[in-house]
mmCIF file of C-alpha atoms in Angstrom:
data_model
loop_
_atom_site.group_PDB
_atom_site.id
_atom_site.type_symbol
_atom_site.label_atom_id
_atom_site.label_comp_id
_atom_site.label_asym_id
_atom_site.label_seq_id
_atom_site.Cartn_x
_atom_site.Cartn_y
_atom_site.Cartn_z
ATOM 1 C CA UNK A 247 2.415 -82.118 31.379
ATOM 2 C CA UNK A 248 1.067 -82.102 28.290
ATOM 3 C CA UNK A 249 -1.980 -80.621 28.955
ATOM 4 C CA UNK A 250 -0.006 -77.573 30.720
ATOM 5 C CA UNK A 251 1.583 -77.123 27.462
ATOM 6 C CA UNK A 252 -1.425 -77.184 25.192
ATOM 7 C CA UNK A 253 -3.200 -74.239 28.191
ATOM 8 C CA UNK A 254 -0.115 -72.235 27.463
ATOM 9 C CA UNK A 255 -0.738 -72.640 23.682
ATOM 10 C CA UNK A 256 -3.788 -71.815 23.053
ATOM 11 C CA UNK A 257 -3.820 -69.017 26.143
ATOM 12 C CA UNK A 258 -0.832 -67.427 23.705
ATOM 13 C CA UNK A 259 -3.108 -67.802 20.506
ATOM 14 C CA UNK A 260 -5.763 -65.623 22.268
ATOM 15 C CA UNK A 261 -3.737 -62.833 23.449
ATOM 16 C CA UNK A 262 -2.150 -62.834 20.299
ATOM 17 C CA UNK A 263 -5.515 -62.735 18.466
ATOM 18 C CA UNK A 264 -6.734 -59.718 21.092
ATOM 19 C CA UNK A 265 -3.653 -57.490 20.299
ATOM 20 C CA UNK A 266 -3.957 -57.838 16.830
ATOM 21 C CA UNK A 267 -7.437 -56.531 17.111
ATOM 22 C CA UNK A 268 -6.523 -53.859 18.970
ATOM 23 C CA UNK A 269 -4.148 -53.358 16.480
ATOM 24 C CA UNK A 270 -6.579 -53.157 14.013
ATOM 25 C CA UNK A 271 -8.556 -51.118 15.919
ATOM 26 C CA UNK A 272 -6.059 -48.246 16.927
ATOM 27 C CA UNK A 273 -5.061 -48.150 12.692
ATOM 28 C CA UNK A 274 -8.935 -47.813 12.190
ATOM 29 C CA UNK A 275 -8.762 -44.815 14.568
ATOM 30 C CA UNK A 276 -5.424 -43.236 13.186
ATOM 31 C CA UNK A 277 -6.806 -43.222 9.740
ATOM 32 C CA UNK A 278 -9.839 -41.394 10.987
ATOM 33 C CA UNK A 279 -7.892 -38.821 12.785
ATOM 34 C CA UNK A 280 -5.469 -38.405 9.932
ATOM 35 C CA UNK A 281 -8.287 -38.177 7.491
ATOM 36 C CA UNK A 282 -10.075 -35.908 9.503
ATOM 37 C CA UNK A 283 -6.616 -33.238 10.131
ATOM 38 C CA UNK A 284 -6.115 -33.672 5.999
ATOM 39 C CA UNK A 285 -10.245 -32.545 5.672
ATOM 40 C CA UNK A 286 -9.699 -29.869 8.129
ATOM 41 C CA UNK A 287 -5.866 -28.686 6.996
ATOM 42 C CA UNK A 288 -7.383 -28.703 3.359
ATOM 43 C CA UNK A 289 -10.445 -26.038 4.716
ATOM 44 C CA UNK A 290 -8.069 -24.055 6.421
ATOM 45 C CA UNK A 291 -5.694 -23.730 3.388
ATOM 46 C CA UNK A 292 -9.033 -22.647 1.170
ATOM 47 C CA UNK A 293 -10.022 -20.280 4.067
ATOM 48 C CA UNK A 294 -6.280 -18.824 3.455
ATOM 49 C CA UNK A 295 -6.221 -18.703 -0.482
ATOM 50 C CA UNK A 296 -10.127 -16.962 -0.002
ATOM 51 C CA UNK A 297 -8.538 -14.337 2.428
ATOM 52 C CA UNK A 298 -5.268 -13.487 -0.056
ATOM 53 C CA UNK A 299 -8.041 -13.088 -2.649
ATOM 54 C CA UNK A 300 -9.958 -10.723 -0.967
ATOM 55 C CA UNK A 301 -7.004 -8.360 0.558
ATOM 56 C CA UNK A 302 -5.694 -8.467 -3.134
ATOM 57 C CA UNK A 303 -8.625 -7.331 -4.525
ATOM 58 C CA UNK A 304 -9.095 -4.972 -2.140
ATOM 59 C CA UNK A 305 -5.789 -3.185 -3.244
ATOM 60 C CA UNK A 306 -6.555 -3.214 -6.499
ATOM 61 C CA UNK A 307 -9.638 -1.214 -5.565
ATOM 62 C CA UNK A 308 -7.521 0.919 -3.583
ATOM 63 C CA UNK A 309 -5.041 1.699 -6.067
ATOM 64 C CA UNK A 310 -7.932 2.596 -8.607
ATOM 65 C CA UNK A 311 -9.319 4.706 -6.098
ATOM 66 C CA UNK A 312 -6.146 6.499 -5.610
ATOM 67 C CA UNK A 313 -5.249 6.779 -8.879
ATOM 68 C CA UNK A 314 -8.672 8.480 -9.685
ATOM 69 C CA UNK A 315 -8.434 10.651 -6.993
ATOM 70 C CA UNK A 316 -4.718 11.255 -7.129
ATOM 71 C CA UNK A 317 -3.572 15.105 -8.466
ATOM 72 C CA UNK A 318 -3.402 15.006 -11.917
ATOM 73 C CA UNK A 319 -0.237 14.936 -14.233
ATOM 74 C CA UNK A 320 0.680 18.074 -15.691
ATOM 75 C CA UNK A 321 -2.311 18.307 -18.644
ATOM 76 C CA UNK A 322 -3.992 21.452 -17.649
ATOM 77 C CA UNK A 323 -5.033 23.788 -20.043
ATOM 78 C CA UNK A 324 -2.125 26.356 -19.830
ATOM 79 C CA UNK A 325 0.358 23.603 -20.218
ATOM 80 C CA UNK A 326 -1.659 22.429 -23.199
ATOM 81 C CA UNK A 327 -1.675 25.698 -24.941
ATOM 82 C CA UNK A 328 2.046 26.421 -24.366
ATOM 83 C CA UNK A 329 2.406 22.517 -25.988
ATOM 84 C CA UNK A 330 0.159 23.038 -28.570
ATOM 85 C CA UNK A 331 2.535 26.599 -29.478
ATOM 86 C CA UNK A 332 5.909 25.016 -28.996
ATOM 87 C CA UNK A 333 5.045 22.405 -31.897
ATOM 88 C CA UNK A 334 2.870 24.574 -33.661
ATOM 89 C CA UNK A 335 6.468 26.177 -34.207
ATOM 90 C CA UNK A 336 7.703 23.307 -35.837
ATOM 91 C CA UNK A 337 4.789 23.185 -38.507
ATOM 92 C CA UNK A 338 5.348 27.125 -39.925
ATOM 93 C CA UNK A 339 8.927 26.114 -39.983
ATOM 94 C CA UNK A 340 8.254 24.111 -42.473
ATOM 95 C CA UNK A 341 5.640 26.375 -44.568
ATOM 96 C CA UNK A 342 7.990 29.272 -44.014
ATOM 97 C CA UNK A 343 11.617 28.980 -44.099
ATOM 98 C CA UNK A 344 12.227 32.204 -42.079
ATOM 99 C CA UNK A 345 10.993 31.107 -38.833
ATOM 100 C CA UNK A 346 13.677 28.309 -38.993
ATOM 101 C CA UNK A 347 16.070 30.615 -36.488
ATOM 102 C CA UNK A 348 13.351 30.977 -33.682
ATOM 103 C CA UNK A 349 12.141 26.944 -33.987
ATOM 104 C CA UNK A 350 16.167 25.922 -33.164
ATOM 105 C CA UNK A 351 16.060 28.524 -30.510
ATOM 106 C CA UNK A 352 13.245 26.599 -28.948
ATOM 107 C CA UNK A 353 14.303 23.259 -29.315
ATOM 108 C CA UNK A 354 18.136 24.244 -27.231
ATOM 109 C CA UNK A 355 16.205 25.338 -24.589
ATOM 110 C CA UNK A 356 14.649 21.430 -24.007
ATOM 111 C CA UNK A 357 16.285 18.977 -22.861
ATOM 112 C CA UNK A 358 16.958 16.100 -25.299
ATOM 113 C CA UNK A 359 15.496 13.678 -22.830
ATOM 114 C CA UNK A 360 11.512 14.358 -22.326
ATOM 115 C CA UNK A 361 10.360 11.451 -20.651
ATOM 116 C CA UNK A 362 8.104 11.866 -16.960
ATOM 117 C CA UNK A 363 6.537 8.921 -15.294
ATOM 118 C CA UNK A 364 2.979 7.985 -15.154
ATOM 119 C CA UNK A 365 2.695 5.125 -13.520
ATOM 120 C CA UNK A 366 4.292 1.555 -12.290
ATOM 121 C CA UNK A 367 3.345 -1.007 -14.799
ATOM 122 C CA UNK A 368 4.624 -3.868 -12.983
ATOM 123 C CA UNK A 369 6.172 -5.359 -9.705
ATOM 124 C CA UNK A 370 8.789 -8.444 -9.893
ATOM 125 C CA UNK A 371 10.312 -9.589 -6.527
ATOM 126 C CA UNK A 372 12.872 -11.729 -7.550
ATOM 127 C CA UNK A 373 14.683 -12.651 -3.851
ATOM 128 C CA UNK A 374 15.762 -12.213 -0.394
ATOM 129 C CA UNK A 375 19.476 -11.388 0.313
ATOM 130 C CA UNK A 376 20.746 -9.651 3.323
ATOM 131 C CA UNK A 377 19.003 -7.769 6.036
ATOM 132 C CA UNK A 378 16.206 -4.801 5.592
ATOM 133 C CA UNK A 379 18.469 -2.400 4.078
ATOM 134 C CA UNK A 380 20.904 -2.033 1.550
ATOM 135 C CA UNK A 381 20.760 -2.002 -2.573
ATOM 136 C CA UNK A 382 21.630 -3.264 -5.840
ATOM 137 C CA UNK A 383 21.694 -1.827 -9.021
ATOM 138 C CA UNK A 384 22.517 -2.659 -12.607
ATOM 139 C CA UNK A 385 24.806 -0.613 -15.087
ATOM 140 C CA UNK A 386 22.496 0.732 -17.961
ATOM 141 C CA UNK A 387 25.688 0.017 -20.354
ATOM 142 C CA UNK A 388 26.551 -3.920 -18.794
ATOM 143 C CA UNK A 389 24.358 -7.020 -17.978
ATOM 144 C CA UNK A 390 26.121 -7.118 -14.522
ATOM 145 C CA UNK A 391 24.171 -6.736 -11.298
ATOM 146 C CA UNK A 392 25.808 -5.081 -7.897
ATOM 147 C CA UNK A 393 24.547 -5.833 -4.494
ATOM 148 C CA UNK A 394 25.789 -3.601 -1.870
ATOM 149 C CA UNK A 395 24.305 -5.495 1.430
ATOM 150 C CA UNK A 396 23.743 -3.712 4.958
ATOM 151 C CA UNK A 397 24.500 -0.173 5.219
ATOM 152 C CA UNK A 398 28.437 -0.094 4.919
ATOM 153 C CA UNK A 399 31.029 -2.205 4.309
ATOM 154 C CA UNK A 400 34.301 -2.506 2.028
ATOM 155 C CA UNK A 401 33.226 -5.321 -0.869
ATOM 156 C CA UNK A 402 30.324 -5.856 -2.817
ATOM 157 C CA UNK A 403 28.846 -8.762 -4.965
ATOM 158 C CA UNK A 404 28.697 -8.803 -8.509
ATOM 159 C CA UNK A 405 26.940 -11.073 -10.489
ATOM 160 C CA UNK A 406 26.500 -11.857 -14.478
ATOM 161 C CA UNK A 407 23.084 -11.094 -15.026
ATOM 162 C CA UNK A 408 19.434 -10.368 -13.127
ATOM 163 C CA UNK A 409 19.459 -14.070 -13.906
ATOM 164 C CA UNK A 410 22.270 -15.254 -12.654
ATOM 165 C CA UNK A 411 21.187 -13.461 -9.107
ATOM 166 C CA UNK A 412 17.770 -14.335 -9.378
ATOM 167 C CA UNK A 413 18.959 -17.913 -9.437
ATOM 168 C CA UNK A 414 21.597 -18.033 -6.908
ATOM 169 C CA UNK A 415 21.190 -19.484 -3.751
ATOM 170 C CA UNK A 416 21.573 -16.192 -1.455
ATOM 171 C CA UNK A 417 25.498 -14.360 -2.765
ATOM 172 C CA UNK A 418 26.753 -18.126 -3.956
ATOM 173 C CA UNK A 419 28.365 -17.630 -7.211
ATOM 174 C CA UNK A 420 28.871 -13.999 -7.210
ATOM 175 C CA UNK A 421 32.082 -12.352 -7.356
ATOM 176 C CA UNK A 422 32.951 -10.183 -4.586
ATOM 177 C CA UNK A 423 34.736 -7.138 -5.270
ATOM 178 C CA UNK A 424 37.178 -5.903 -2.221
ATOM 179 C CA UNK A 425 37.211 -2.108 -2.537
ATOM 180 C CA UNK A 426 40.381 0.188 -1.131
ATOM 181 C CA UNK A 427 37.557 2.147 1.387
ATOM 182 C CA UNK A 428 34.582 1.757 3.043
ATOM 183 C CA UNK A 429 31.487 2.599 1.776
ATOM 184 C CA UNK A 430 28.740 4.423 3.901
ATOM 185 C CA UNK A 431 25.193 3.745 3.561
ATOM 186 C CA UNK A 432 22.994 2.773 0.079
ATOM 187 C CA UNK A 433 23.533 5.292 -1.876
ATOM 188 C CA UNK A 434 25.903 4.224 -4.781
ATOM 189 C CA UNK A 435 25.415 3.953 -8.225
ATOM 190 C CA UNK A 436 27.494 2.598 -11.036
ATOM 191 C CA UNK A 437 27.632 4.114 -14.284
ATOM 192 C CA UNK A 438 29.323 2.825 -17.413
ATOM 193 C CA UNK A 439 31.754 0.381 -15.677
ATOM 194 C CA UNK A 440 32.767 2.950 -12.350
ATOM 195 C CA UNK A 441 30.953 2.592 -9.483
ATOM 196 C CA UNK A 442 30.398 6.079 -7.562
ATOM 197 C CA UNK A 443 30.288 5.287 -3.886
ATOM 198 C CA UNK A 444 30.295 7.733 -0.335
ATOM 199 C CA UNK A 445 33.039 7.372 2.027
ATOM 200 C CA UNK A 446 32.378 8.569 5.356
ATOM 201 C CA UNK A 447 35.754 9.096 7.705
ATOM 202 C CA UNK A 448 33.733 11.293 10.385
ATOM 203 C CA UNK A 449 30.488 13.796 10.305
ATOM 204 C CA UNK A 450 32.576 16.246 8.951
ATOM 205 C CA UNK A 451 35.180 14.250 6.501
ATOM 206 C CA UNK A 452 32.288 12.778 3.624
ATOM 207 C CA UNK A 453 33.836 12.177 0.157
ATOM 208 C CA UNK A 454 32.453 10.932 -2.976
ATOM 209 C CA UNK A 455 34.341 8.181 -4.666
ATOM 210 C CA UNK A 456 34.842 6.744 -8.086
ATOM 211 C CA UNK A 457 36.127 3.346 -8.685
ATOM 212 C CA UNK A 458 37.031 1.825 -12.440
ATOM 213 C CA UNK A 459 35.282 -1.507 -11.912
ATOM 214 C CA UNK A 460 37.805 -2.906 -15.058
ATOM 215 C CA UNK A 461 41.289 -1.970 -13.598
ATOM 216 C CA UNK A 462 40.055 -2.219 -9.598
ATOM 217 C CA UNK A 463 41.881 1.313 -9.112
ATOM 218 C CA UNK A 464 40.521 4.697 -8.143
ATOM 219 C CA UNK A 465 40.549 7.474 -10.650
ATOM 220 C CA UNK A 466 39.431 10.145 -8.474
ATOM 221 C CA UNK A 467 37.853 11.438 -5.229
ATOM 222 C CA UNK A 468 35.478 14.744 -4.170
ATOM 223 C CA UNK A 469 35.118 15.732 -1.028
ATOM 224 C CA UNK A 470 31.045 16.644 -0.061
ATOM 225 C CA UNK A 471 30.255 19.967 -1.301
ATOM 226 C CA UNK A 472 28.627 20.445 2.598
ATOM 227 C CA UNK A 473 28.935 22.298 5.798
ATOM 228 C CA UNK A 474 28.172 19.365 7.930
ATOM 229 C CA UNK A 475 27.017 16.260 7.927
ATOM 230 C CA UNK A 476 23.058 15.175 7.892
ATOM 231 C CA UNK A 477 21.004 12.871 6.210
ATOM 232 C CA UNK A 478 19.327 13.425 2.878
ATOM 233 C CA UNK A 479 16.018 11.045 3.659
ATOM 234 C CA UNK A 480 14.334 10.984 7.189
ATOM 235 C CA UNK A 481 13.569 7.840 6.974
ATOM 236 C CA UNK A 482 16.690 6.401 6.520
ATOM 237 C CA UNK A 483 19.355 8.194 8.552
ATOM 238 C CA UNK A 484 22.262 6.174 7.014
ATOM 239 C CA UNK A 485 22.400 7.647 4.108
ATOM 240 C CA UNK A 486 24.331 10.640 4.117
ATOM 241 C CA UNK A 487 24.052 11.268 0.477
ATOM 242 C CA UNK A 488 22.735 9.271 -2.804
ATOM 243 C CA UNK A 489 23.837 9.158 -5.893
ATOM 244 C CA UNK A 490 21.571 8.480 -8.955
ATOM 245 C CA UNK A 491 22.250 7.775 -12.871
ATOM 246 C CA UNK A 492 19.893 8.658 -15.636
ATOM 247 C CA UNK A 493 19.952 9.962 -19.584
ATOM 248 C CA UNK A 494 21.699 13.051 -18.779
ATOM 249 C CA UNK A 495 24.285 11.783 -16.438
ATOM 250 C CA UNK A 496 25.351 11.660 -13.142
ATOM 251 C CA UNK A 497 23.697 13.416 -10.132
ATOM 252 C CA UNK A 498 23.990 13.707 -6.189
ATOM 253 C CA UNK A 499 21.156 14.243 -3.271
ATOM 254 C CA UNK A 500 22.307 15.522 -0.282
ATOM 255 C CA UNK A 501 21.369 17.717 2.530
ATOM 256 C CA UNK A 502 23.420 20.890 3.785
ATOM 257 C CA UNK A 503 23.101 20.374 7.164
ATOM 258 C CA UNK A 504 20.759 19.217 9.931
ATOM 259 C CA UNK A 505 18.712 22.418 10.392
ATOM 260 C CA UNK A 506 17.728 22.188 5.911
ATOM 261 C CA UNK A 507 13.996 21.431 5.455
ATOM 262 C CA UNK A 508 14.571 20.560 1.726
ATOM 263 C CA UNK A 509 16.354 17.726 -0.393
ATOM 264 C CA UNK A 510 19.306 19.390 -2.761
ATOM 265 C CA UNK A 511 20.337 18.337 -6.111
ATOM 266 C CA UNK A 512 23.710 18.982 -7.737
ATOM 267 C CA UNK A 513 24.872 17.853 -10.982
ATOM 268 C CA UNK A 514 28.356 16.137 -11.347
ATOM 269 C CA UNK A 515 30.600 15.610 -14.230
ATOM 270 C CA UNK A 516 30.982 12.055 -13.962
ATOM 271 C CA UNK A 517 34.723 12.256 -15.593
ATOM 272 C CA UNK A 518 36.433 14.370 -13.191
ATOM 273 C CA UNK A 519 33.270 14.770 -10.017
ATOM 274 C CA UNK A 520 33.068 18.382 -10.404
ATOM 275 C CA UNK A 521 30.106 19.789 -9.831
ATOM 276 C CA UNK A 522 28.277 21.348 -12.607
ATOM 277 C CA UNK A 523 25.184 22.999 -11.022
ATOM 278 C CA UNK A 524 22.966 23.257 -7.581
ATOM 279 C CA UNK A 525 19.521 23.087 -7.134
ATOM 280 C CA UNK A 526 17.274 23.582 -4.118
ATOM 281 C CA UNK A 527 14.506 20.936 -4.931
ATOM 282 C CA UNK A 528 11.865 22.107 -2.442
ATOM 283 C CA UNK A 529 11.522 18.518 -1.753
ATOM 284 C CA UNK A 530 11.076 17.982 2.231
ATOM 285 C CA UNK A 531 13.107 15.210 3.903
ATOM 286 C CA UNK A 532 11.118 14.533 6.588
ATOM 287 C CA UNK A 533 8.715 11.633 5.946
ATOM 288 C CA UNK A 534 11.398 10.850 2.951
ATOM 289 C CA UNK A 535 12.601 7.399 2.238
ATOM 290 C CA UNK A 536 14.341 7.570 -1.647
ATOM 291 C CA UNK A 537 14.615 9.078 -4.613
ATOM 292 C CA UNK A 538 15.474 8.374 -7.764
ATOM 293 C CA UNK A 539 16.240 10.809 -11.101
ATOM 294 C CA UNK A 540 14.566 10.374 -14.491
ATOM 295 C CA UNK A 541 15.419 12.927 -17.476
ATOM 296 C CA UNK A 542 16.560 15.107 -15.067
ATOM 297 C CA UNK A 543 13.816 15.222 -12.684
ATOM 298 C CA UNK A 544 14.034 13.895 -8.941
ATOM 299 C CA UNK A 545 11.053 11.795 -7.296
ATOM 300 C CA UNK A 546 10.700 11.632 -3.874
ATOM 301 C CA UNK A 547 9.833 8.773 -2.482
ATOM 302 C CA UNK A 548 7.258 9.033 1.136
ATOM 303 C CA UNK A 549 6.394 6.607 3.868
ATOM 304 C CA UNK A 550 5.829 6.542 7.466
ATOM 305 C CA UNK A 551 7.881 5.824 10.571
ATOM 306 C CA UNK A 552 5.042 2.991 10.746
ATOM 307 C CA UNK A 553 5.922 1.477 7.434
ATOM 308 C CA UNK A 554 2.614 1.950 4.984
ATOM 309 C CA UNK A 555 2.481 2.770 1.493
ATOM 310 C CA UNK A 556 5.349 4.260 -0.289
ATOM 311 C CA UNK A 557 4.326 6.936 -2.714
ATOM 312 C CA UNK A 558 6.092 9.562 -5.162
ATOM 313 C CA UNK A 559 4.705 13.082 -3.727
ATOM 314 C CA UNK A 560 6.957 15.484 -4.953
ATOM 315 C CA UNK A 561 9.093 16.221 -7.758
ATOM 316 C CA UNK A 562 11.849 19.118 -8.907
ATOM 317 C CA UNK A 563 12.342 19.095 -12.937
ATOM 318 C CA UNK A 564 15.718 20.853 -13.794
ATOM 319 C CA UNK A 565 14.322 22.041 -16.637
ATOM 320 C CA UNK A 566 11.562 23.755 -14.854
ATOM 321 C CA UNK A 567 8.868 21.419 -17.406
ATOM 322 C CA UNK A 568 7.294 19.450 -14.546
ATOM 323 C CA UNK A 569 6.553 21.408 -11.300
ATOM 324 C CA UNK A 570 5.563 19.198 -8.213
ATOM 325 C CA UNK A 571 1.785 20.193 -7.723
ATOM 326 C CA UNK A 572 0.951 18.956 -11.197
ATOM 327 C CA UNK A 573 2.373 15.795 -11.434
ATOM 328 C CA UNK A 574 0.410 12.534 -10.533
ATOM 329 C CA UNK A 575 0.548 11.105 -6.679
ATOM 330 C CA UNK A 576 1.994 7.820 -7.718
ATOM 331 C CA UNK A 577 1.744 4.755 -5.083
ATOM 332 C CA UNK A 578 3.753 1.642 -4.745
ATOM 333 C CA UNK A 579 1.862 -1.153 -4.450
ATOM 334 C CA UNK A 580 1.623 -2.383 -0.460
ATOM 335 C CA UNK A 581 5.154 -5.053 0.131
ATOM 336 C CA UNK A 582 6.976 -5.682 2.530
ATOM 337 C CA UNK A 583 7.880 -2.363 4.693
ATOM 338 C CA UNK A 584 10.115 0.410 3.412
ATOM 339 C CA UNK A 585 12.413 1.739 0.800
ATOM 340 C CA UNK A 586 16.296 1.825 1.757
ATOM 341 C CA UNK A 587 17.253 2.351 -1.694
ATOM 342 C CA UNK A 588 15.959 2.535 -5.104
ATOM 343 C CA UNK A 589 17.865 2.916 -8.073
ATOM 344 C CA UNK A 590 16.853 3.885 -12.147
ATOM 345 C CA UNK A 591 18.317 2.387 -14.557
ATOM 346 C CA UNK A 592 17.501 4.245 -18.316
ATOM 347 C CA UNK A 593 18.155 1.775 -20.700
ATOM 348 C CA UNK A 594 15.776 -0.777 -19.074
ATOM 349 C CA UNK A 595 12.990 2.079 -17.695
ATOM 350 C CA UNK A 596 13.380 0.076 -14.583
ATOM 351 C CA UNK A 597 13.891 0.770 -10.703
ATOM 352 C CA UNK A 598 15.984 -1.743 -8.659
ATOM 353 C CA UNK A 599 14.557 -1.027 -4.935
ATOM 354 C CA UNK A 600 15.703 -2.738 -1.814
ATOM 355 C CA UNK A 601 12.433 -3.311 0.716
ATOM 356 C CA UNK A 602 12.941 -5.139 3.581
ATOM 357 C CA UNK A 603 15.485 -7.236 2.691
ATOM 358 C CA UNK A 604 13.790 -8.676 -0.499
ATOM 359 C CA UNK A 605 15.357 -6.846 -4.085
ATOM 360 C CA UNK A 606 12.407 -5.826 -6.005
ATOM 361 C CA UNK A 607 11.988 -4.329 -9.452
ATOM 362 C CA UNK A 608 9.356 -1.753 -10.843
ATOM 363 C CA UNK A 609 8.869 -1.572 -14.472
ATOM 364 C CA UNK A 610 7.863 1.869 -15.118
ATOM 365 C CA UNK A 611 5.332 3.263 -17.229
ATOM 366 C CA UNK A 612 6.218 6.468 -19.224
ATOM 367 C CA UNK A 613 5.036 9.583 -20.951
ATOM 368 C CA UNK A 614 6.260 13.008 -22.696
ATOM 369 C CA UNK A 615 6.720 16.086 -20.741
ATOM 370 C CA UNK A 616 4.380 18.832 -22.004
ATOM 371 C CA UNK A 617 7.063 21.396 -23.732
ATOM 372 C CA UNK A 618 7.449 24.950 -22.133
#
């Protein structure tokens, strides 16, 4: 009996003793394999970083390229001259007091603002809200931030600051404001504390909006100066019109009707909507995807119906000072896919665009118009 016992004994102490080295064993070979997918997830993630390196580098090259090769801005030697004449006014004002009536006949005829881009100095993408389209913009006379999200709807977020969105987890802690209408596609703006949005009953029935942001009221209501309804950019059919703020004021793109080639421009009194004056800007909206206005003078923004690079190819200066086939072919550098809205805000020299969902903004880089 108790030799039976001490057989079962030390037969346990054995198989104990073998599965522990097996044990040991199989943690041997676990730390191998671990060791080896860390060695091997570690090259891969190098491989990566050495690939973003290279297809960022090659974009810089490509933007120098393009910016070399790109039309030049409006410095040719006519434009020079006339420049050169226009302040060479100013001077024999001052050597002879009897010019003084033609220099301040000069001067009325330019506008006060004389500011044309040359180029995007930076690129901030500060988060993803939403789906691919929509927009948000700032007021150039508040520190508060409105996101308009899809392509219609009858509330939008506001928020504090650029901070206070950038730091918010998706809308959280954003107040949303209900509005008494719907508005139709990304095309609002808000300008010193009303927000100008399209309302869109039918194809026929399009209305332009304003909205006291303070009191939550309306103040006032246009209907579309149009025959019938079509889309001022291509590229994105759901907006039926867009409204843009700069240093002279308020302003409105739209299309006539279906069968228009061209992007039109009409001035607006911001108190009372009227419209102040039409232009024709010769701007195409086929290919289009935005625009924006700066001192007066629309860019167009281009892609592709295969999203690619989105560039500014053609401009229309109200004041007849920039004309489009001497201004610079300005790219945006390569994102996400396309434009559904961007928005200028003067006081910051800043564009607010909406690109696939995420809310980017361009910090622009600017230069005087040449003087007519």
């Amino acid at each position: 009996m108790i030799s039976t016992e001490r057989d079962r004994m030390q037969l346990w102490h054995e198989q104990s003793h073998r599965y522990h080295t097996e044990l040991l064993d199989f943690k041997k070979l676990t730390a191998e394999a671990m060791e080896g997918l860390r060695n091997e997830h570690s090259g891969i993630f190098n491989a990566l970083e050495g690939a973003a390196v290279r297809v960022d580098r090659v974009e810089r090259e490509m933007d120098y390229v393009e910016s070399q090769t790109s039309p030049r801005a409006c410095a040719n030697k006519a434009d020079k001259v006339v420049e050169q004449g226009a302040w060479g006014l100013e001077e024999s004002r001052r050597k002879d007091e009897e010019e003084e009536e033609d220099w301040e006949e000069l001067q009325s005829s330019v506008s006060d603002c004389v500011e044309i881009i040359s180029g995007i100095r930076s690129v901030k993408i500060l988060k993803r809200v939403g789906g691919p389209k929509g927009m948000w913009t700032k007021d150039p006379r508040s520190s508060k931030v409105y996101v308009f999200s899809g392509t219609s709807g009858d509330s939008i977020y506001q928020f504090n600051s650029v901070q206070d969105f950038s730091r918010s987890p998706g809308i959280n802690g954003s107040r949303q404001i209900w509005l008494p209408s719907e508005w139709s596609g990304p095309g609002s703006a808000v300008y010193n504390g009303y927000l100008y949005y399209i309302q869109q009953e039918d194809d026929t029935d399009v209305q332009v909006v304003k909205y006291d942001l303070l009191t939550g009221t309306v103040t006032d209501v246009a209907m579309f100066p149009v025959e019938s309804h079509a889309a001022v950019y291509n590229l994105n059919p759901e907006t039926a019109a867009d409204l843009a703020a700069d240093d002279e004021g308020l302003w409105l793109l739209y299309a006539t009707s279906d069968s228009e080639p061209n992007i039109n421009l009409a001035k607006m009194d911001p108190a009372t909507l009227d419209i102040e004056q039409i232009w024709d800007t010769r701007c195409p909206r086929e290919n289009a995807e935005a625009a924006f206005v700066v001192c007066g003078t629309v860019y167009v923004v281009y892609n592709t119906r295969q999203a690619s690079r989105s560039r500014i190819q053609c401009l229309f200066d109200v004041n007849d000072v920039v004309i489009s086939e001497e201004a610079p072919l300005i790219y945006f550098p390569r994102r996400y896919g396309a434009h559904a809205s961007l928005k200028y805000n003067p006081e910051e020299k800043q564009l607010y665009g909406w690109d696939d969902g995420y809310q980017i903004i361009y910090r622009l880089s600017m230069k005087r118009k040449l003087l007519v």
